[in-house]
PDB file of N, CA and C in Angstrom:
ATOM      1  N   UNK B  22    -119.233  -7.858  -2.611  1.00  0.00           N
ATOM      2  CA  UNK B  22    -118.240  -8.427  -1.722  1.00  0.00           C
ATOM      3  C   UNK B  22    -118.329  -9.952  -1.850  1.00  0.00           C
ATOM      4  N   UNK B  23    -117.243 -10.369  -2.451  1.00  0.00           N
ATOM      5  CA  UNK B  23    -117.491 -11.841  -2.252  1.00  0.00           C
ATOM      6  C   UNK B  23    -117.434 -12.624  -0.831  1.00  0.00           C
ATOM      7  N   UNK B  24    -117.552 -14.379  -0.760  1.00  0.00           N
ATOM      8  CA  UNK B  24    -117.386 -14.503   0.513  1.00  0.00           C
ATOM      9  C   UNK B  24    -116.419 -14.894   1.563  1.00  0.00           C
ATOM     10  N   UNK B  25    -115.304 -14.762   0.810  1.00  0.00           N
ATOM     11  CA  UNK B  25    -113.613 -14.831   1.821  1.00  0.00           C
ATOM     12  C   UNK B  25    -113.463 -13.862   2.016  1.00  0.00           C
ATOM     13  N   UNK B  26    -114.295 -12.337   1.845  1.00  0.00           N
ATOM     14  CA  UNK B  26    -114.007 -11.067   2.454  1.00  0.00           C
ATOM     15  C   UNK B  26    -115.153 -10.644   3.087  1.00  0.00           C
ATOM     16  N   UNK B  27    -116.347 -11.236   2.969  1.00  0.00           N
ATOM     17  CA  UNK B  27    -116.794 -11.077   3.601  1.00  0.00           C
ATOM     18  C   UNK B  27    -116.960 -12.034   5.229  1.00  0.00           C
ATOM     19  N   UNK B  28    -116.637 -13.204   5.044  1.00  0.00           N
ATOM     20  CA  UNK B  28    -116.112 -14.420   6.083  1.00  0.00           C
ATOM     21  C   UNK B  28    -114.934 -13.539   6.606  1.00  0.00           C
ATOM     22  N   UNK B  29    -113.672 -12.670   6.012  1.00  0.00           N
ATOM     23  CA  UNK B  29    -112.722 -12.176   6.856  1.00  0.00           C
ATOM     24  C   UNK B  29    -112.878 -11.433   8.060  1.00  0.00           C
ATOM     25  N   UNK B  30    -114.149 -10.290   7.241  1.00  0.00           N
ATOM     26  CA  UNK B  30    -114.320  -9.216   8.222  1.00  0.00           C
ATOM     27  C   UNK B  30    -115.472  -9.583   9.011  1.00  0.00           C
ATOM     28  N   UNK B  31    -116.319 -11.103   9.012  1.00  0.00           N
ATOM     29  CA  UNK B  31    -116.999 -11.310  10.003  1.00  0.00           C
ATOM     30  C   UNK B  31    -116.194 -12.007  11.384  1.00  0.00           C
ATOM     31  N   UNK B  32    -115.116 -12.720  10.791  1.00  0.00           N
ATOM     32  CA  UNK B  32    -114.261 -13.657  11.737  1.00  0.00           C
ATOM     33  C   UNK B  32    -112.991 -12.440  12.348  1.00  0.00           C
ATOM     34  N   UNK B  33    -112.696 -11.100  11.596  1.00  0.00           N
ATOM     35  CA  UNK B  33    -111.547 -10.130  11.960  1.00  0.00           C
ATOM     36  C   UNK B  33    -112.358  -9.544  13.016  1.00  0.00           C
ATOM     37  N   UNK B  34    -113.331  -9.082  13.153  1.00  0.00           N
ATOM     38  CA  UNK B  34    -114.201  -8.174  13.953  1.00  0.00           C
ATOM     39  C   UNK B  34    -114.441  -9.091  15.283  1.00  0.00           C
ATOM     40  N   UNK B  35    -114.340 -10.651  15.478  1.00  0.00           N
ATOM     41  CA  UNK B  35    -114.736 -11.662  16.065  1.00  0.00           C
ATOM     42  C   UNK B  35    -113.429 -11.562  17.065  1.00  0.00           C
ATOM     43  N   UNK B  36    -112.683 -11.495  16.286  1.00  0.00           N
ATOM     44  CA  UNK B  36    -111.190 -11.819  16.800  1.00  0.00           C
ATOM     45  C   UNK B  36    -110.320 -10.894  17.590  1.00  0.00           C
ATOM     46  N   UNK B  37    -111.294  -9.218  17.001  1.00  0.00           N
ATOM     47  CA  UNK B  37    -110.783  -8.323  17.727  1.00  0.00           C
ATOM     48  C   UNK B  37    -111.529  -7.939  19.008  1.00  0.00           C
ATOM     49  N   UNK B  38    -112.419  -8.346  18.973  1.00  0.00           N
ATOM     50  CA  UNK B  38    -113.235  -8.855  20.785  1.00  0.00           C
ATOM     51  C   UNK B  38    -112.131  -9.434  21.523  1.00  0.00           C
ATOM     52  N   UNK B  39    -112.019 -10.787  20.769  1.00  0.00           N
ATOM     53  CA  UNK B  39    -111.169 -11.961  21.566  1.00  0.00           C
ATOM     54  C   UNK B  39    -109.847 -11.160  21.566  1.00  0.00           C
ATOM     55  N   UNK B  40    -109.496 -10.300  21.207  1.00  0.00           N
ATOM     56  CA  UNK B  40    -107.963  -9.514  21.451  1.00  0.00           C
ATOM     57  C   UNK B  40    -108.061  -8.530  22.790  1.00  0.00           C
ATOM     58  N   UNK B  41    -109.449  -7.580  22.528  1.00  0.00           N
ATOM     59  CA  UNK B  41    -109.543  -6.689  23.825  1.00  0.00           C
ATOM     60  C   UNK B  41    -109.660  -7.350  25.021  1.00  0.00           C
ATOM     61  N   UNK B  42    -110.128  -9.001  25.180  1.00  0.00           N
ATOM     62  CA  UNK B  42    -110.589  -9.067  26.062  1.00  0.00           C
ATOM     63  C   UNK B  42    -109.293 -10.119  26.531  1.00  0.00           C
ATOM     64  N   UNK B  43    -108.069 -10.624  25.991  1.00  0.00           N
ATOM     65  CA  UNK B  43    -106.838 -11.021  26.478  1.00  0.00           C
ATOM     66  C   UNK B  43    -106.329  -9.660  26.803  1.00  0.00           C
ATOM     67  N   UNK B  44    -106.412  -8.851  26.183  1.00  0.00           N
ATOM     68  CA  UNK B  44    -105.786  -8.184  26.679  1.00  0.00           C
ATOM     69  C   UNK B  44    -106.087  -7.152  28.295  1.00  0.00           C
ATOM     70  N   UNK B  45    -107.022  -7.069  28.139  1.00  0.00           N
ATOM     71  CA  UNK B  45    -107.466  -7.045  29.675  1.00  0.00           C
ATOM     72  C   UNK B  45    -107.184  -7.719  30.880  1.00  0.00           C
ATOM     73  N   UNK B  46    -107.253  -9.025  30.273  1.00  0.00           N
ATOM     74  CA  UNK B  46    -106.587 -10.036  30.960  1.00  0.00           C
ATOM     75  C   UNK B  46    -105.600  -9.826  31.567  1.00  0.00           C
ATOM     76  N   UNK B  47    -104.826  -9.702  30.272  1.00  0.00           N
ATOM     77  CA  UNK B  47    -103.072  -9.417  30.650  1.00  0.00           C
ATOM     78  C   UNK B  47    -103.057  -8.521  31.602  1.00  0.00           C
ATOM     79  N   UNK B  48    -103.260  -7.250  31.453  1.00  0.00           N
ATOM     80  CA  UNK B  48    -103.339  -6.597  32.276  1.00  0.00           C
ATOM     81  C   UNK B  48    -103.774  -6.587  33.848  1.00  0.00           C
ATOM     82  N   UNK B  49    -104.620  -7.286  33.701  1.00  0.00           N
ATOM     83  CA  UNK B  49    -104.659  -7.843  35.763  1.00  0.00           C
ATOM     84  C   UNK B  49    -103.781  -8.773  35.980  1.00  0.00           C
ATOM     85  N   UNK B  50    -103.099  -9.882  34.882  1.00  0.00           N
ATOM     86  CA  UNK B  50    -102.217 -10.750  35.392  1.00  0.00           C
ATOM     87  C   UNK B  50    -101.056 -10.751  34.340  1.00  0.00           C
ATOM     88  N   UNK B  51    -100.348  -9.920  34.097  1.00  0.00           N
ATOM     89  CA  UNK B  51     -99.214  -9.863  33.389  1.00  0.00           C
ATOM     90  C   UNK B  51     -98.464 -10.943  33.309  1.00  0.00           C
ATOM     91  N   UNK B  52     -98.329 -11.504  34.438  1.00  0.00           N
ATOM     92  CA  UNK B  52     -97.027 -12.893  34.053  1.00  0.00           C
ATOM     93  C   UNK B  52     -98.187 -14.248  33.589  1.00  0.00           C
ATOM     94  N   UNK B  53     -99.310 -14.240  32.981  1.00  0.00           N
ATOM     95  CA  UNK B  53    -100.126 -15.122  32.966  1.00  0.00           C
ATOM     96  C   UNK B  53     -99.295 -15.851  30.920  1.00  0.00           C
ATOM     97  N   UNK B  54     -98.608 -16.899  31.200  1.00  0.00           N
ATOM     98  CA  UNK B  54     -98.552 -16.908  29.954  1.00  0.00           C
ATOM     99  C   UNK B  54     -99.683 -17.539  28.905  1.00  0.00           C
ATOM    100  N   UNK B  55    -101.096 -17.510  29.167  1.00  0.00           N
ATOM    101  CA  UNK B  55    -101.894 -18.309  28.687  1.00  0.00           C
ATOM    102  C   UNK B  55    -102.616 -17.111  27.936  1.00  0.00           C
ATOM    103  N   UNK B  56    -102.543 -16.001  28.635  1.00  0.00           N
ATOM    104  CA  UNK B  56    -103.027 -14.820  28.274  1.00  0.00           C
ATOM    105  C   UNK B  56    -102.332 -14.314  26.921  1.00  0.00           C
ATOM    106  N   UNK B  57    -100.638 -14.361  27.096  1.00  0.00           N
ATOM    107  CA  UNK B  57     -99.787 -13.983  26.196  1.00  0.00           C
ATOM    108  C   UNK B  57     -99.790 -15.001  24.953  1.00  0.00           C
ATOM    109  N   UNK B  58    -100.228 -15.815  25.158  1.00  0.00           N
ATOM    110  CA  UNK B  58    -100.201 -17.269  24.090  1.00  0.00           C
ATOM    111  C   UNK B  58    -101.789 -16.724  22.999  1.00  0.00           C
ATOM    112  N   UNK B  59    -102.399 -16.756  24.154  1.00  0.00           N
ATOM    113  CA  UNK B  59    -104.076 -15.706  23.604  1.00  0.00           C
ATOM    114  C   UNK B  59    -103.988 -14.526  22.441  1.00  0.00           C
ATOM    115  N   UNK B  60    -103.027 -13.588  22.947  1.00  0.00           N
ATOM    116  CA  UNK B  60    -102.679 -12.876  22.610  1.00  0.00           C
ATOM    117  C   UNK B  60    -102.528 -13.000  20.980  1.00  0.00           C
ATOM    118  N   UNK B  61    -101.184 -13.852  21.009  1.00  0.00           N
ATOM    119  CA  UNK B  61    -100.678 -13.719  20.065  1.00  0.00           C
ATOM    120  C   UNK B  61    -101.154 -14.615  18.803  1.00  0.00           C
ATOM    121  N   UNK B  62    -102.294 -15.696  19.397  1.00  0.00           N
ATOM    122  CA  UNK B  62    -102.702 -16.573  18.531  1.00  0.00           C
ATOM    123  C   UNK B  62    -103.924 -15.511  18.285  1.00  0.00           C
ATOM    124  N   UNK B  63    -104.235 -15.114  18.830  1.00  0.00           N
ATOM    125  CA  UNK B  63    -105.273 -13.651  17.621  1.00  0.00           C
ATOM    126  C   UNK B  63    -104.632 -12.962  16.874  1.00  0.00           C
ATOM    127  N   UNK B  64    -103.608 -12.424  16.951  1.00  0.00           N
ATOM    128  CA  UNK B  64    -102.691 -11.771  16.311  1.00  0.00           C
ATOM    129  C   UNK B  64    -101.902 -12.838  15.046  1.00  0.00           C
ATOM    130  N   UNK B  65    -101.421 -13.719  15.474  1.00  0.00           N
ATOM    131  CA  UNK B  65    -101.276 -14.434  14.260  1.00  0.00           C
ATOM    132  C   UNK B  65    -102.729 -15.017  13.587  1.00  0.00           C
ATOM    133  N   UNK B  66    -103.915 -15.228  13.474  1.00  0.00           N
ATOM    134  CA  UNK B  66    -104.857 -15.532  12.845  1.00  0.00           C
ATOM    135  C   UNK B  66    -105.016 -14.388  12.043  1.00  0.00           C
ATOM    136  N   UNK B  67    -105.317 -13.267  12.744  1.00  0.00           N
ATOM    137  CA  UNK B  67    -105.526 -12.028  11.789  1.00  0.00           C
ATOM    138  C   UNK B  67    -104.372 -11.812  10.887  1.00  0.00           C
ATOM    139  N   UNK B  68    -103.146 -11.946  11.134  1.00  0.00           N
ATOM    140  CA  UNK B  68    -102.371 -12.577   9.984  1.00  0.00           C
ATOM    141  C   UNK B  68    -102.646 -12.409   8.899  1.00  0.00           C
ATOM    142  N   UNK B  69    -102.420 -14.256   9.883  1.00  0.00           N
ATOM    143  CA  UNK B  69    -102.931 -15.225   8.155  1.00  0.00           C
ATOM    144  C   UNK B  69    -104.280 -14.992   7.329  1.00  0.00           C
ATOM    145  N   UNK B  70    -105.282 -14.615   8.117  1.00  0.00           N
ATOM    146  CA  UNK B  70    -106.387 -14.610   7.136  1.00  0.00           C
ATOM    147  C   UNK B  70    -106.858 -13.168   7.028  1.00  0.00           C
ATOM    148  N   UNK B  71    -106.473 -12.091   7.224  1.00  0.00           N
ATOM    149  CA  UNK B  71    -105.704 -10.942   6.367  1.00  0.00           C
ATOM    150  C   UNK B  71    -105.421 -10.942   4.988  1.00  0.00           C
ATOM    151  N   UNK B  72    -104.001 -11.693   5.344  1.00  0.00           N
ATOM    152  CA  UNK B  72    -103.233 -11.666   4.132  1.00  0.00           C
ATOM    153  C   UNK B  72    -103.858 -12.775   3.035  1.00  0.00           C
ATOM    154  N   UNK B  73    -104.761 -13.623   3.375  1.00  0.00           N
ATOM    155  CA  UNK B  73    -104.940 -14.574   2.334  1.00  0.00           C
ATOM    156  C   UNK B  73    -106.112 -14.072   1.989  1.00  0.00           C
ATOM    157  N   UNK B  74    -106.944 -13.565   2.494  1.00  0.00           N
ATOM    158  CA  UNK B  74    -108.504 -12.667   2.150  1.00  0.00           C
ATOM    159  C   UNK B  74    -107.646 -11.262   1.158  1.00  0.00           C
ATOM    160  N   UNK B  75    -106.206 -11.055   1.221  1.00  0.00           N
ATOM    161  CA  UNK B  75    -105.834  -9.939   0.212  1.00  0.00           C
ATOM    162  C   UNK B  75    -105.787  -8.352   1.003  1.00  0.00           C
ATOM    163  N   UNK B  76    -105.960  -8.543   2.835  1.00  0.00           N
ATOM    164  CA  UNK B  76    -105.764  -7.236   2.652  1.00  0.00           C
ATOM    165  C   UNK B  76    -104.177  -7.209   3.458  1.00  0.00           C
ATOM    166  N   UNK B  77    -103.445  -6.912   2.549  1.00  0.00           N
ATOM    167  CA  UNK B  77    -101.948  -7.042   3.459  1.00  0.00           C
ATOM    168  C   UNK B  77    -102.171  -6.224   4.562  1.00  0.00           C
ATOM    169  N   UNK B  78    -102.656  -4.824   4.507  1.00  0.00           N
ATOM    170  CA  UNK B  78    -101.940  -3.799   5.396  1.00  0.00           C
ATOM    171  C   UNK B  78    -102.379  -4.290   6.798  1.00  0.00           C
ATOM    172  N   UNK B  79    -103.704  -5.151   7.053  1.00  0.00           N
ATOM    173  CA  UNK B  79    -104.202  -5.743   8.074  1.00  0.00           C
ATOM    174  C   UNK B  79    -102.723  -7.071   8.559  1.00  0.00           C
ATOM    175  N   UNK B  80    -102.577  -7.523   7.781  1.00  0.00           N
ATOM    176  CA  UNK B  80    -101.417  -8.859   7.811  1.00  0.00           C
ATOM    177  C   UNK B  80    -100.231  -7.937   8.238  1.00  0.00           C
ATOM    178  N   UNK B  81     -99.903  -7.117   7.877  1.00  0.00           N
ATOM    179  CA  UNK B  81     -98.422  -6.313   8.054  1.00  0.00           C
ATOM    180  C   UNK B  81     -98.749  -5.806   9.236  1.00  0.00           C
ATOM    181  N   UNK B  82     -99.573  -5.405   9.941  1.00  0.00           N
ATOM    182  CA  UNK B  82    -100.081  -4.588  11.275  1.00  0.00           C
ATOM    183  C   UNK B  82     -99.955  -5.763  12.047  1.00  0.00           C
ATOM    184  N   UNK B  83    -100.636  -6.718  11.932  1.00  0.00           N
ATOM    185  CA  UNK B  83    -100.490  -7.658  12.681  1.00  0.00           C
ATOM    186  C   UNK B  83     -99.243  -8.277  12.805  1.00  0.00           C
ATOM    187  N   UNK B  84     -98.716  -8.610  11.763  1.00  0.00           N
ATOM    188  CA  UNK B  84     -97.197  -9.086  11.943  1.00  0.00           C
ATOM    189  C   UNK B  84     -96.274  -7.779  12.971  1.00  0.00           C
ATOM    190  N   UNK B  85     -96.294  -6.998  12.810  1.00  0.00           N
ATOM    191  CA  UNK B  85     -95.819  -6.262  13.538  1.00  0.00           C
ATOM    192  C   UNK B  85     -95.509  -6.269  15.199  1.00  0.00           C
ATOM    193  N   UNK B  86     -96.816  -6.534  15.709  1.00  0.00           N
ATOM    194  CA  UNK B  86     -97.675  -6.566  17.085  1.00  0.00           C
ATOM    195  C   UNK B  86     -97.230  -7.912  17.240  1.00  0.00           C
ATOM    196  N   UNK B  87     -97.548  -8.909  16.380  1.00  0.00           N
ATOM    197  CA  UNK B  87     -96.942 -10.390  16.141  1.00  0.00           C
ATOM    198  C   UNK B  87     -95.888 -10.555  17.183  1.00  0.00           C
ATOM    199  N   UNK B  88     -94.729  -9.969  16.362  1.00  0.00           N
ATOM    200  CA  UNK B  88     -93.502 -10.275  16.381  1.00  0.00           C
ATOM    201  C   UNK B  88     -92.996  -9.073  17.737  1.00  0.00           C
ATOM    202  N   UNK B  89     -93.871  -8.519  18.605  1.00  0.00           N
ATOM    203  CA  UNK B  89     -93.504  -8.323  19.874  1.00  0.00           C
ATOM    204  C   UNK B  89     -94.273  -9.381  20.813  1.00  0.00           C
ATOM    205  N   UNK B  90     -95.053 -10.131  20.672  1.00  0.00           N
ATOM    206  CA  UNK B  90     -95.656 -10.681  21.676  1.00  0.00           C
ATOM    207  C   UNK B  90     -94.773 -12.158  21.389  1.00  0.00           C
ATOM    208  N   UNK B  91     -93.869 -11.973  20.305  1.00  0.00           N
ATOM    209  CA  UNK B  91     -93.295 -13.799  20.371  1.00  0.00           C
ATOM    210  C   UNK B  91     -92.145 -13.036  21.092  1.00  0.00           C
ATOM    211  N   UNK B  92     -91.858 -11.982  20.935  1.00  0.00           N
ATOM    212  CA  UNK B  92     -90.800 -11.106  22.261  1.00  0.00           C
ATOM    213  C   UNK B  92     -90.823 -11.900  24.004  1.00  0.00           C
ATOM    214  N   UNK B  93     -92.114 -11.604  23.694  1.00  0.00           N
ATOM    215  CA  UNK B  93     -92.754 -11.679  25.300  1.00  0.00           C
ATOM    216  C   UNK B  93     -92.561 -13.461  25.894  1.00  0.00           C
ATOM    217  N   UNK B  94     -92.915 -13.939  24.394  1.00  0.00           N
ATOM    218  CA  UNK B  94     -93.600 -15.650  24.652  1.00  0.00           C
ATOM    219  C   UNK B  94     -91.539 -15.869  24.894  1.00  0.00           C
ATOM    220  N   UNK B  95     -90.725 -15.496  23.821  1.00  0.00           N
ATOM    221  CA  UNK B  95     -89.405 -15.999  24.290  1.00  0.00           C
ATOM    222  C   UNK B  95     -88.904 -15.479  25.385  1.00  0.00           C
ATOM    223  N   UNK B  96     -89.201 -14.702  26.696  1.00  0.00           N
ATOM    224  CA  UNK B  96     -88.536 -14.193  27.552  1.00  0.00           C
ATOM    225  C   UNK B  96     -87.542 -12.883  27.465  1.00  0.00           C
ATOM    226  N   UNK B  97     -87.549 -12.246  26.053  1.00  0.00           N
ATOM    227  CA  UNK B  97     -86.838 -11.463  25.795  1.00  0.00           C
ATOM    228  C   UNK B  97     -87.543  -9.660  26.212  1.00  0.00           C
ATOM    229  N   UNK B  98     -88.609 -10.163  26.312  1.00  0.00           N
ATOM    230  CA  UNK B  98     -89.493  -8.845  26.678  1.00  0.00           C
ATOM    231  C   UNK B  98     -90.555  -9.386  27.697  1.00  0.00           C
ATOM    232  N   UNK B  99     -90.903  -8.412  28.739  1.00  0.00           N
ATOM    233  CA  UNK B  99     -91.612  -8.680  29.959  1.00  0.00           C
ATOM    234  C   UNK B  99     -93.075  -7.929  29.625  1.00  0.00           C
ATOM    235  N   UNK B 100     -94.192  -8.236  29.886  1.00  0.00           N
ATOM    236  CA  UNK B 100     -95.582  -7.538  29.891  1.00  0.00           C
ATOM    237  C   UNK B 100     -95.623  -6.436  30.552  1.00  0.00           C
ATOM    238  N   UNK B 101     -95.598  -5.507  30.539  1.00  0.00           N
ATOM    239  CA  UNK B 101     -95.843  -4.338  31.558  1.00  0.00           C
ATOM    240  C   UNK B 101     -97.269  -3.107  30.796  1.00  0.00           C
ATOM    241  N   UNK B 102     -97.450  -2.594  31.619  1.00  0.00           N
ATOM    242  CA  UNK B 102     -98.512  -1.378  31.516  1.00  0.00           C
ATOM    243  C   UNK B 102     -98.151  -0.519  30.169  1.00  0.00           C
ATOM    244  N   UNK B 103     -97.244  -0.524  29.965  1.00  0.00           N
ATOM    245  CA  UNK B 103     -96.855  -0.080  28.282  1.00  0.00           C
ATOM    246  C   UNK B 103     -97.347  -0.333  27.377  1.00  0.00           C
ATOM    247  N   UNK B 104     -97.043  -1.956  27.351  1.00  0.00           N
ATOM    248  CA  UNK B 104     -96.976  -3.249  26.666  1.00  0.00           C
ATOM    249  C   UNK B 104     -98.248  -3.126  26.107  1.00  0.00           C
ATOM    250  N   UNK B 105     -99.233  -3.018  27.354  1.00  0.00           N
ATOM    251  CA  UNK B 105    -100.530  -3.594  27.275  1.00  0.00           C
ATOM    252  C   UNK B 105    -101.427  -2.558  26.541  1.00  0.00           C
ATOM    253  N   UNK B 106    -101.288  -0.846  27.277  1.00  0.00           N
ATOM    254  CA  UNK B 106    -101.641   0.028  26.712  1.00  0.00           C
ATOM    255  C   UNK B 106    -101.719   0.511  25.556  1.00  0.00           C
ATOM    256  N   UNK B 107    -100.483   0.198  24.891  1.00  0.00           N
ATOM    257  CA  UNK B 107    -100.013   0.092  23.348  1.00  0.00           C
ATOM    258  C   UNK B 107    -100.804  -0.641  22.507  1.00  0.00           C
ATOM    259  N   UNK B 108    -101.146  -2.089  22.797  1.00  0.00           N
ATOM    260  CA  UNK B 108    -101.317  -3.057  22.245  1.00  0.00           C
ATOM    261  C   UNK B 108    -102.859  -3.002  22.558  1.00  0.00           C
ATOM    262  N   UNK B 109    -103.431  -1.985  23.187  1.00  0.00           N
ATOM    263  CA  UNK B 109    -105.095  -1.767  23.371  1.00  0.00           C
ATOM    264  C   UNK B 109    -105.107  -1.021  22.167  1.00  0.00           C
ATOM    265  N   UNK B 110    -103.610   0.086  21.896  1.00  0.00           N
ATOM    266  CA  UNK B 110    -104.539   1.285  20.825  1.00  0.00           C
ATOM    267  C   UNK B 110    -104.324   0.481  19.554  1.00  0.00           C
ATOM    268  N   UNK B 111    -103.341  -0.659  19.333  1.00  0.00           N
ATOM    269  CA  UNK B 111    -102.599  -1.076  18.326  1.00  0.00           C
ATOM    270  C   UNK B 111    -104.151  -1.767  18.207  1.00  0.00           C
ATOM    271  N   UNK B 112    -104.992  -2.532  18.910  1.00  0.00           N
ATOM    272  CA  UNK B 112    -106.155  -3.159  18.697  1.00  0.00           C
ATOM    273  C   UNK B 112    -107.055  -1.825  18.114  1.00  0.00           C
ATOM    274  N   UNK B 113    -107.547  -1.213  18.714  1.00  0.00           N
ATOM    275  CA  UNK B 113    -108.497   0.228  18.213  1.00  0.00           C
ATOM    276  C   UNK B 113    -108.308   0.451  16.765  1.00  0.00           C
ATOM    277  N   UNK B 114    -106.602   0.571  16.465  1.00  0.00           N
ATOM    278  CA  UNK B 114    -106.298   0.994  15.179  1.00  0.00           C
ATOM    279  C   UNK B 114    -106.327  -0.041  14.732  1.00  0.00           C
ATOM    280  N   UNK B 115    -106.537  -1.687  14.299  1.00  0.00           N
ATOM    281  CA  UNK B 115    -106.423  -2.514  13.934  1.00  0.00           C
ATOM    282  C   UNK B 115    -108.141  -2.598  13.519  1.00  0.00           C
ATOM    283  N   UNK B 116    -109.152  -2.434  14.456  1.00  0.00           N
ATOM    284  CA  UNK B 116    -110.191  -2.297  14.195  1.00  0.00           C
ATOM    285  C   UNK B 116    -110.256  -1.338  13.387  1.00  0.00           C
ATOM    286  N   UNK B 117    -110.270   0.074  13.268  1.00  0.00           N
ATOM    287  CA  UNK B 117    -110.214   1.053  12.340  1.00  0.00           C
ATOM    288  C   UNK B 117    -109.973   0.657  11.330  1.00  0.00           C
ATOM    289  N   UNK B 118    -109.028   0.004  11.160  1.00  0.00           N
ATOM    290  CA  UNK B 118    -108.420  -0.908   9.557  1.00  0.00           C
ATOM    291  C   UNK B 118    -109.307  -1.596   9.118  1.00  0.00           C
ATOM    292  N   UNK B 119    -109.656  -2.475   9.573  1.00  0.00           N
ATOM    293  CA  UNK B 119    -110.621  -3.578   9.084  1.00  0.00           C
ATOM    294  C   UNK B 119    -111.603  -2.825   8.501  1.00  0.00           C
ATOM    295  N   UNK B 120    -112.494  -1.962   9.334  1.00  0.00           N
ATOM    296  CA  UNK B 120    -113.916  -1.345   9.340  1.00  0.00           C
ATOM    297  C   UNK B 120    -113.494  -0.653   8.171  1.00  0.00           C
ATOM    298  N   UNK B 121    -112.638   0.170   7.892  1.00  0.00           N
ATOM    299  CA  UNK B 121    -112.289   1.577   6.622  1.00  0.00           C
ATOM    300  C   UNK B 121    -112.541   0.570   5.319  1.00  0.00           C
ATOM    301  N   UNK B 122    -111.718  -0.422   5.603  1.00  0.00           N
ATOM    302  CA  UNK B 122    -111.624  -1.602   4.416  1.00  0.00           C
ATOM    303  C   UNK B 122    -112.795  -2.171   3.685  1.00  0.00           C
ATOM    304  N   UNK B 123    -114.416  -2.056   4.729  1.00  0.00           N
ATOM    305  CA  UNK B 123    -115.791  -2.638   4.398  1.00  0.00           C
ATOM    306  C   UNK B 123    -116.523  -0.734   4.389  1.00  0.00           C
ATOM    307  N   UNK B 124    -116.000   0.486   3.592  1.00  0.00           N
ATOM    308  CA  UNK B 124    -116.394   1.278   3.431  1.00  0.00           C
ATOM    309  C   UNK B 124    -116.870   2.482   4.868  1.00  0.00           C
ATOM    310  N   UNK B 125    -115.818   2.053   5.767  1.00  0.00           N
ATOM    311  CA  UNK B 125    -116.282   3.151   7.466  1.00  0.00           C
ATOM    312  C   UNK B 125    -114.810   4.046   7.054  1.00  0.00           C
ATOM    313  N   UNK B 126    -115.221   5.280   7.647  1.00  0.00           N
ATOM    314  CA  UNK B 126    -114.064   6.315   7.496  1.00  0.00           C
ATOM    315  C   UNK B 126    -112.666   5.646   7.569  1.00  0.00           C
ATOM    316  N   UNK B 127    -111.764   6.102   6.761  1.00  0.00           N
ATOM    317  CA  UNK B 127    -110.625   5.624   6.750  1.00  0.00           C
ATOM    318  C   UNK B 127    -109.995   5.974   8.271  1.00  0.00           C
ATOM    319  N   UNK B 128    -108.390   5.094   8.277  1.00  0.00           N
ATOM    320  CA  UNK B 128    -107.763   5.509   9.375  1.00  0.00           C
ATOM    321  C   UNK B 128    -106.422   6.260   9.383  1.00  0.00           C
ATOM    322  N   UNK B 129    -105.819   6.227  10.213  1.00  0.00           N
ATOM    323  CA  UNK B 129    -104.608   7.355  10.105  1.00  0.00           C
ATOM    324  C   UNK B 129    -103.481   6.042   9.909  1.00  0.00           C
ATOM    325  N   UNK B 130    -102.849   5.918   9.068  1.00  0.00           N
ATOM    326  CA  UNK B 130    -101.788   4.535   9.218  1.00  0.00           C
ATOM    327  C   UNK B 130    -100.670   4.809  10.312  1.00  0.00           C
ATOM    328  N   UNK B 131    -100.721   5.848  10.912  1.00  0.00           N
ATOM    329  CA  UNK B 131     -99.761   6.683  11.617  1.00  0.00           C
ATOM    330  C   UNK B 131     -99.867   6.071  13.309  1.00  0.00           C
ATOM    331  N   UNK B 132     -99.754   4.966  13.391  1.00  0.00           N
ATOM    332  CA  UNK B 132    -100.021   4.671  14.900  1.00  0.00           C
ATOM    333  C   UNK B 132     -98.826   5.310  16.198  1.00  0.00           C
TER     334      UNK B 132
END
């Protein structure tokens, strides 16, 4: 393993802490936009350094999740118990990804 993949999946695994634990957040204070800003700046990091460490499907997952929480940041979508619930398993399966990627059981791409 060289060390921009191995630096990925020490800083991806880092980041997906810092995701469960906005998102918890959110969840006791939904209209908190500092939480939603949190949010999504983990979500865009895993991104970018995803996709530049080479593993897209991590970058494409994230863009995904991405591009509902800039939903949220423009006023076009509201935080609710859905939102949040979703975006706990979308984290779980996001972890699953990473981990399958450094040789742990694969995951179901099927979220």
């Amino acid at each position: 393993m060289n060390s921009l993949t191995e630096t990925f999946k020490d800083e991806a695994l880092e980041l997906i802490q810092e995701l469960e634990a906005a998102l918890l957040e959110l969840e006791e204070s939904p209209e908190d936009s500092n939480q939603v800003d949190r949010v999504f700046r983990v979500l865009h990091t895993l991104k970018g350094s995803g996709g530049l460490a080479g593993f897209d499907n991590v970058a494409g997952f994230c863009h995904e999740a991405e591009t509902v929480f800039e939903q949220v940041r423009s006023g076009e979508r509201k935080v609710d118990e859905e939102l949040v619930s979703l975006t706990l398993s979308a984290q779980d399966h996001l972890k699953g990804m990473i981990l399958s990627e450094f040789g742990a059981d694969t995951v179901d791409d099927e979220l």
